[in-house]
Tab-separated table of C-alpha atoms in Angstrom:
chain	number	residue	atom	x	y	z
K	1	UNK	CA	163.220	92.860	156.390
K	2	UNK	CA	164.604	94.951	153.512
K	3	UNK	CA	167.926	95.887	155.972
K	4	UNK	CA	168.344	91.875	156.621
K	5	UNK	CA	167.923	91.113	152.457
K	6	UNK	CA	170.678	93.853	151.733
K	7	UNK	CA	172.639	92.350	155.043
K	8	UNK	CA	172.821	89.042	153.278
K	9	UNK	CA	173.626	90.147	149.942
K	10	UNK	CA	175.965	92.231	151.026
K	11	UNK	CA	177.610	89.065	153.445
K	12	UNK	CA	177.473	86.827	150.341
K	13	UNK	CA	178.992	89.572	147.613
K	14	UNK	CA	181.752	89.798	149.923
K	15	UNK	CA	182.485	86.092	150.726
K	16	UNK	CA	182.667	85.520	146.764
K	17	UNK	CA	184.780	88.474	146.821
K	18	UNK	CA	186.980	87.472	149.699
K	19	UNK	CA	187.308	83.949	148.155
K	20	UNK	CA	188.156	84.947	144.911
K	21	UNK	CA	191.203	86.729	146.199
K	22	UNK	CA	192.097	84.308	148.708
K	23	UNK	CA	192.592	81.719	145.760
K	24	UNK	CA	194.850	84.724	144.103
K	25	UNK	CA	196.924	84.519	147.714
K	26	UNK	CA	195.826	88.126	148.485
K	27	UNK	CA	195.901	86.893	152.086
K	28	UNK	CA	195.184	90.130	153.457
K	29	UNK	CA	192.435	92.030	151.006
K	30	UNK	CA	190.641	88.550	151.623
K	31	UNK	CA	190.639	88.382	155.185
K	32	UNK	CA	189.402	92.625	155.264
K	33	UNK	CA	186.064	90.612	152.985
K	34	UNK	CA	185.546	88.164	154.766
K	35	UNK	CA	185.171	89.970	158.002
K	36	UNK	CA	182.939	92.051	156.501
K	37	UNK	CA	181.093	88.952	155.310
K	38	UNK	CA	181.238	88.120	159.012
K	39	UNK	CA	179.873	91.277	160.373
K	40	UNK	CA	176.958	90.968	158.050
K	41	UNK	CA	176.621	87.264	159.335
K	42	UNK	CA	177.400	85.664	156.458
K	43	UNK	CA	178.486	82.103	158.121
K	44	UNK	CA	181.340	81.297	155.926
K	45	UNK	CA	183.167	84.581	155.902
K	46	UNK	CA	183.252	83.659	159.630
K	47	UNK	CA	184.510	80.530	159.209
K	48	UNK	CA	187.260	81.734	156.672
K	49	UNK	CA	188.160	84.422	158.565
K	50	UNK	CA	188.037	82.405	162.032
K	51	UNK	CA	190.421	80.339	160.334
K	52	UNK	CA	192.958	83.170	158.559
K	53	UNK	CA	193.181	84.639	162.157
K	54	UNK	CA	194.112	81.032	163.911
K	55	UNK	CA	197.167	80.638	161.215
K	56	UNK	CA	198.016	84.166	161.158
K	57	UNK	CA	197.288	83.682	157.355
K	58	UNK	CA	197.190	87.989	156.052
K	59	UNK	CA	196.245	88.739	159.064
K	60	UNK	CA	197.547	89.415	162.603
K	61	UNK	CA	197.329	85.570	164.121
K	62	UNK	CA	194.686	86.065	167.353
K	63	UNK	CA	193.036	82.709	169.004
K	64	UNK	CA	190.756	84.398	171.191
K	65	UNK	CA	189.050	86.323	168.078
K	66	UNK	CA	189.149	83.548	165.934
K	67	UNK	CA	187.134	81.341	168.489
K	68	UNK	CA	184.392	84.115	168.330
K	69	UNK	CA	184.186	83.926	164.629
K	70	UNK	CA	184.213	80.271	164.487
K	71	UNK	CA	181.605	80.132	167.637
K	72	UNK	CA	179.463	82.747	165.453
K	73	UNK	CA	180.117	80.162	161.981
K	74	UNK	CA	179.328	76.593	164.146
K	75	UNK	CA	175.961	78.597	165.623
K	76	UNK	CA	174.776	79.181	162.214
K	77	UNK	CA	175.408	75.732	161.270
K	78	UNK	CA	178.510	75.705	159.551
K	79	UNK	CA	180.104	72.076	159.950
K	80	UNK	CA	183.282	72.548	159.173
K	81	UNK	CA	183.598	75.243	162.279
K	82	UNK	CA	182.046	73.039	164.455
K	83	UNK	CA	184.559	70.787	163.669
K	84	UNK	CA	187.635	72.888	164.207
K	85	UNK	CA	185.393	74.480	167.511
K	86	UNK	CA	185.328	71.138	169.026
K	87	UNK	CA	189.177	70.883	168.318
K	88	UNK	CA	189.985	74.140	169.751
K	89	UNK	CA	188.192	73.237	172.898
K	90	UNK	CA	190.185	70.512	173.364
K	91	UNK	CA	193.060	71.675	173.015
K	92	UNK	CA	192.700	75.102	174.986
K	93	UNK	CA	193.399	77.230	171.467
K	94	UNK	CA	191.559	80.401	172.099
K	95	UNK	CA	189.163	78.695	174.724
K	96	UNK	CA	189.403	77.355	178.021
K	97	UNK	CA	190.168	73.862	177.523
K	98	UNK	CA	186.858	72.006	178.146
K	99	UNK	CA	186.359	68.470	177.288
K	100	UNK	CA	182.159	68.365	177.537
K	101	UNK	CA	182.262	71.562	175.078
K	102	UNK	CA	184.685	69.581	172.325
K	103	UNK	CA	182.976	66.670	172.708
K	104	UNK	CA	179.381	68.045	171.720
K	105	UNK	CA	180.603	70.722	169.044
K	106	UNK	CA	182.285	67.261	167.472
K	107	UNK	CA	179.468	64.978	167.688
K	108	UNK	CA	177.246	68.089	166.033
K	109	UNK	CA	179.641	68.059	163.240
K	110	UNK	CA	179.611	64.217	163.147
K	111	UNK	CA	176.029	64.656	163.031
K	112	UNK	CA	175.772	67.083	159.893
K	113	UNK	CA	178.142	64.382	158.217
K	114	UNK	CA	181.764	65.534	158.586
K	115	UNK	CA	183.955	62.791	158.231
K	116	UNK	CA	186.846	63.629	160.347
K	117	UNK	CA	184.029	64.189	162.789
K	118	UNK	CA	182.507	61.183	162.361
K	119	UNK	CA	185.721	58.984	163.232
K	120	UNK	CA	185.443	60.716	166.566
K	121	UNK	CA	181.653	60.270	166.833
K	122	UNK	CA	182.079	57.447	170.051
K	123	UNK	CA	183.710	60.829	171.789
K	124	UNK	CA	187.219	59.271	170.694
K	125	UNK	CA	188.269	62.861	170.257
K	126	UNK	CA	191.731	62.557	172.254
K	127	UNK	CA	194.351	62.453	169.996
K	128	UNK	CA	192.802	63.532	166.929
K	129	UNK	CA	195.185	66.394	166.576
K	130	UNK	CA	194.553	69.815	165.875
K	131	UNK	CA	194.802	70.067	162.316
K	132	UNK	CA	192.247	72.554	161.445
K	133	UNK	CA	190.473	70.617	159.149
K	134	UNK	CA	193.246	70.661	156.509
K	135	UNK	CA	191.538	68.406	153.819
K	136	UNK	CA	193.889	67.045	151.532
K	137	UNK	CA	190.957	66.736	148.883
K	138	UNK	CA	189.995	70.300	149.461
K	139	UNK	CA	193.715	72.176	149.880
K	140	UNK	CA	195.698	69.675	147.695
K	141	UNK	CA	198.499	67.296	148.829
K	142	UNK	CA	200.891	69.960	147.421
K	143	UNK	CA	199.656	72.952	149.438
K	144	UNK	CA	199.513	70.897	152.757
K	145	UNK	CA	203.197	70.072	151.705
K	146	UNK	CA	204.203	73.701	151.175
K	147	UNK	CA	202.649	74.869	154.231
K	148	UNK	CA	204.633	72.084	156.271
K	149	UNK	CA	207.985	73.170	154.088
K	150	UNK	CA	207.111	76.341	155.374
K	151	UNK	CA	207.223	75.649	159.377
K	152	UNK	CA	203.179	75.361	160.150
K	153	UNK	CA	203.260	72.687	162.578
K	154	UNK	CA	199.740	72.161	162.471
K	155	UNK	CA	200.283	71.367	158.210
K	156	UNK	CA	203.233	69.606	159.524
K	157	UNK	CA	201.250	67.030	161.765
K	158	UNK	CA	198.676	66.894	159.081
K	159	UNK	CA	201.290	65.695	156.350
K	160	UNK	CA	202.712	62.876	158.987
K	161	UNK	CA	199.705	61.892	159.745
K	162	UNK	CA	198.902	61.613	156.252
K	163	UNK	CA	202.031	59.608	155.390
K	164	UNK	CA	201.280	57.196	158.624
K	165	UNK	CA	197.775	56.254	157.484
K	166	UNK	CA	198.832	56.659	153.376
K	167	UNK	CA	195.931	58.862	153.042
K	168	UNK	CA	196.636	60.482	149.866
K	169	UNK	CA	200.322	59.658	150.055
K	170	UNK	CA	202.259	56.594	149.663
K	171	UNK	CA	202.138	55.334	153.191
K	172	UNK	CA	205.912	56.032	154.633
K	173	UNK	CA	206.041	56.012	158.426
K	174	UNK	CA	209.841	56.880	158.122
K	175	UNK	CA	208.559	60.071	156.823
K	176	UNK	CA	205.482	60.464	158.785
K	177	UNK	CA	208.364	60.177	161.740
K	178	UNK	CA	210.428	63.103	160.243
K	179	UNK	CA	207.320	65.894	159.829
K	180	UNK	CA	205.765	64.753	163.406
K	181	UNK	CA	209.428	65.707	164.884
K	182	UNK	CA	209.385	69.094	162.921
K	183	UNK	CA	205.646	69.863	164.808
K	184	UNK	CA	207.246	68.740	168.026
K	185	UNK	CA	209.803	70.657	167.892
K	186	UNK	CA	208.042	73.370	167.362
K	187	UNK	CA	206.068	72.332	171.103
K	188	UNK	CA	202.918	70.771	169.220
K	189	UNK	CA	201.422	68.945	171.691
K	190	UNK	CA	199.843	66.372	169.854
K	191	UNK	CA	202.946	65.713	167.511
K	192	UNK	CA	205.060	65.274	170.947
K	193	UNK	CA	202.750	62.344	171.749
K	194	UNK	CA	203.009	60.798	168.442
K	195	UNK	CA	206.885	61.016	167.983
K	196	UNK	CA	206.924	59.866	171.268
K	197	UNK	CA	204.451	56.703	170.882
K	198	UNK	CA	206.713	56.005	167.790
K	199	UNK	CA	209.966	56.209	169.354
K	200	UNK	CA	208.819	54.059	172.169
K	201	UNK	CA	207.525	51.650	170.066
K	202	UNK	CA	210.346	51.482	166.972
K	203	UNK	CA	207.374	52.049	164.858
K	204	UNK	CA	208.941	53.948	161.701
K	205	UNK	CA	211.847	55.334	163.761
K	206	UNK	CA	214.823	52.988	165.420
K	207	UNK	CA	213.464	52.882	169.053
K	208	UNK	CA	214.656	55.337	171.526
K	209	UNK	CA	213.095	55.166	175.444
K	210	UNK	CA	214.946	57.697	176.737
K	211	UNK	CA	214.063	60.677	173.677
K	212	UNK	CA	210.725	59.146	173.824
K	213	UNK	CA	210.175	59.969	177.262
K	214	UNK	CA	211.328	63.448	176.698
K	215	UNK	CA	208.497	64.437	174.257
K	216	UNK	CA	205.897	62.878	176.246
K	217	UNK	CA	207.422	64.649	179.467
K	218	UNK	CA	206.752	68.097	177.750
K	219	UNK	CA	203.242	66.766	175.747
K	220	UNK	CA	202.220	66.067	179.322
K	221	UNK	CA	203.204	69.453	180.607
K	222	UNK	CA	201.322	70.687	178.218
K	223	UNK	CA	197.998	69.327	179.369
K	224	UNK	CA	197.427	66.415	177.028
K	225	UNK	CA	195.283	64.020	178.233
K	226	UNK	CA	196.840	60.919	177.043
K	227	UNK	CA	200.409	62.003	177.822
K	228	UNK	CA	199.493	62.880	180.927
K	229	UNK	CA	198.153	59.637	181.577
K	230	UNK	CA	201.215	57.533	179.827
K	231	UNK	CA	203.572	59.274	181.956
K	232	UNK	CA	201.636	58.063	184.795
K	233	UNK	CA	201.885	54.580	183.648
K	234	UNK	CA	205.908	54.750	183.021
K	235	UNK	CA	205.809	56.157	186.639
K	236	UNK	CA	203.481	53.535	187.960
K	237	UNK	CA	205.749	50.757	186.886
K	238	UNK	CA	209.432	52.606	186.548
K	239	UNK	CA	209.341	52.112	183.320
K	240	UNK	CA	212.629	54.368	182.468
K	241	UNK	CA	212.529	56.217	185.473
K	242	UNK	CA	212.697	55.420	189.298
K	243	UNK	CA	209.187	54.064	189.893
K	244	UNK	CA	206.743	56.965	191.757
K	245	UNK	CA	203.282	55.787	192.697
K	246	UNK	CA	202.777	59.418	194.119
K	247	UNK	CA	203.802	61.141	190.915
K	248	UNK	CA	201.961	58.415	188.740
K	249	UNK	CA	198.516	59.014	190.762
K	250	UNK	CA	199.032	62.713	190.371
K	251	UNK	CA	199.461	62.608	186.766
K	252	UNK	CA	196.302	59.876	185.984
K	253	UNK	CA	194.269	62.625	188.277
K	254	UNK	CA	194.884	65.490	186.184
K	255	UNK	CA	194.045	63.135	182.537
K	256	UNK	CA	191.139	61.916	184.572
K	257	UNK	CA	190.045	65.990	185.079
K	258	UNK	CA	190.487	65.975	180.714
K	259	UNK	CA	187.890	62.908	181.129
K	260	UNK	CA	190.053	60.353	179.713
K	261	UNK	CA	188.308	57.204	180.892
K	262	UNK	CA	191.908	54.727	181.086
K	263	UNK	CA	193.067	57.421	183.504
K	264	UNK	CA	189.879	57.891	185.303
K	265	UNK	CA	190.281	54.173	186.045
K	266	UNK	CA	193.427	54.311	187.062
K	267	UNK	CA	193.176	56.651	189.343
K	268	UNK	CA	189.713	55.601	190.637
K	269	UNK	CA	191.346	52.225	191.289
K	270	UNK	CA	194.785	53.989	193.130
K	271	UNK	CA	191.996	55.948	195.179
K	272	UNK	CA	189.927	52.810	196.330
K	273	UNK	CA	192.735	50.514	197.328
K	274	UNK	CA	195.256	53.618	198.864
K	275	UNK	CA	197.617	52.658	196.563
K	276	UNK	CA	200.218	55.932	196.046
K	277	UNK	CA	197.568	58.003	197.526
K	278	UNK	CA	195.585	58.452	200.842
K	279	UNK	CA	192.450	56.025	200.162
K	280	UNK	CA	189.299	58.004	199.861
K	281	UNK	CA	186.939	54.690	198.515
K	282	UNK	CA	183.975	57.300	198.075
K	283	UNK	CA	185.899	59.316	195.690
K	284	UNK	CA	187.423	55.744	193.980
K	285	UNK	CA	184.587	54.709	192.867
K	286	UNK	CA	182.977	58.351	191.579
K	287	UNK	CA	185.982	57.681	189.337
K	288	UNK	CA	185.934	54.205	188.445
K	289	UNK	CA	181.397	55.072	187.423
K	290	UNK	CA	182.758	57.924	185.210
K	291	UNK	CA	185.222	55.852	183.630
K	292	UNK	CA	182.731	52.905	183.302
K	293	UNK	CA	180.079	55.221	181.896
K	294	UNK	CA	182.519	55.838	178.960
K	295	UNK	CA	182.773	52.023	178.316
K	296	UNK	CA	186.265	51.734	179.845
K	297	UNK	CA	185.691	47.777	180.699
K	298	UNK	CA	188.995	47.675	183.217
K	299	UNK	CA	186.505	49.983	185.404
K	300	UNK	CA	183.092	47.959	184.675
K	301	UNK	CA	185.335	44.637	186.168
K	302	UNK	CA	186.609	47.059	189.517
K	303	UNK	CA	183.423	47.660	189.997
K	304	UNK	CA	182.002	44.572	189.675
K	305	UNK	CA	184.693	43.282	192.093
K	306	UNK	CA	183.941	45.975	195.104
């Protein structure tokens, strides 16, 4: 009992510690404190230093440790690591990307009251965006800025998203254009599907199809769900390309694997009629009850119809 009190006092002495320097930008004496915080399982040094190691932030960047010390900081009921745990196994940062896993380690943050978390509470977790939990209230407009100045593409996709919704920012989606390009060039996933959405659409940008379809060709190559599934749409109806029901039924099969319910559908539907693929009506409709399980009506009316 007396090794667990001095455990904890010594965790806590060296979080304060840690934090304390980390404010003075002594990047790397603060991420040596707050592993020791960690190590004496104090659940914020774990968080902070789960964090430092995912942004290579004074310390040598590693995804695979920073899971563990996030996994250790969401266990002891830190929020804001489930949070950023239920982002990371999304996304496949650190983790094997596993949709079930983000999808509870979100709705337990949503549950303890985080509010990113609890706009993704319906399990609306696709496109959310791996941001990390950069809090403009917390961090400051002007350090989210100078992290993006400085080439962090996850800071970057914060700050256009930012500008986009004019959270904290004058809402500018000329802007919010400009720093999502900067993350996608950079091969952010997530920002590839945004500049993309936006350059198909003219939203904020002059519209462009054929650049457009370039970022969602490598966002989907990438394993994002809802790339993966637009590109099967453009394929489904040659939508700037040749139309390929084949290709199209290939890619709404691997965003149904993510569990995106419109590609679930989609290909649930393809499967049932033999439409681009051999038809295997037993395995169409296992899709088309996942999809409708998640609410996805288009798969409630199939399978009212059959």
């Amino acid at each position: 009992q007396e090794t667990s009190k001095e455990m904890k006092a010594q965790g806590r002495s060296s979080y304060n510690r840690g934090l304390r320097l980390w404010r003075s930008k002594r990047f790397a004496e603060a991420a040596q404190l707050f592993r020791s915080a960690a190590l004496n399982g104090h659940a914020k040094g774990a968080y902070a230093l789960g964090v430092m190691l995912l942004n290579g932030e004074g310390i040598k960047k590693d995804e695979l440790s920073a899971a563990q010390f996030l996994l250790q900081a969401a266990q002891a009921g830190e929020t804001k690591a489930m949070y950023n745990l239920g982002l990371m196994y999304q996304h496949g940062i650190g983790v094997r990307r596993d949709a079930e896993k983000a999808s509870s380690w979100t709705l337990m943050a949503a549950d303890e009251g985080h509010r990113k978390a609890l706009r993704s509470k319906h399990v609306k977790i696709f496109g959310s965006g791996p941001w990390l939990d950069y809090d403009p209230q917390e961090m400051g407009v002007e350090r989210i800025t100078k992290e993006a100045e400085a080439g962090n593409f996850h800071a970057q996709f914060k700050l256009g998203t930012m500008h986009y919704e004019g959270d904290q920012v004058k809402l500018d989606k000329a802007l919010a254009a400009y720093w999502f390009m900067q993350a996608a060039q950079a091969g952010l996933d997530e920002a590839q599907y945004q500049i993309s959405r936006m350059l198909f659409q003219g939203d904020g940008v002059e519209a462009d199809a054929a650049y457009a379809l370039r970022f969602l060709q490598a966002a989907a190559e990438k394993g994002h769900p809802e790339s993966m599934h637009n590109l099967g749409v453009k394929l489904y109806f040659g939508e700037g390309m040749d139309s390929d029901r084949r290709a199209a039924a290939s890619w709404f099969l691997k965003a149904a694997e993510q569990d995106l319910p419109a590609a679930q559908n989609n290909i649930g539907w393809m499967l049932y009629c033999g439409e681009g693929v051999p038809m295997n009506t037993q395995a169409g409709v296992s899709w088309l009850e996942k999809a409708a399980d998640r609410g996805n009506e288009e798969a409630q009316y199939h399978l009212l119809a059959i």
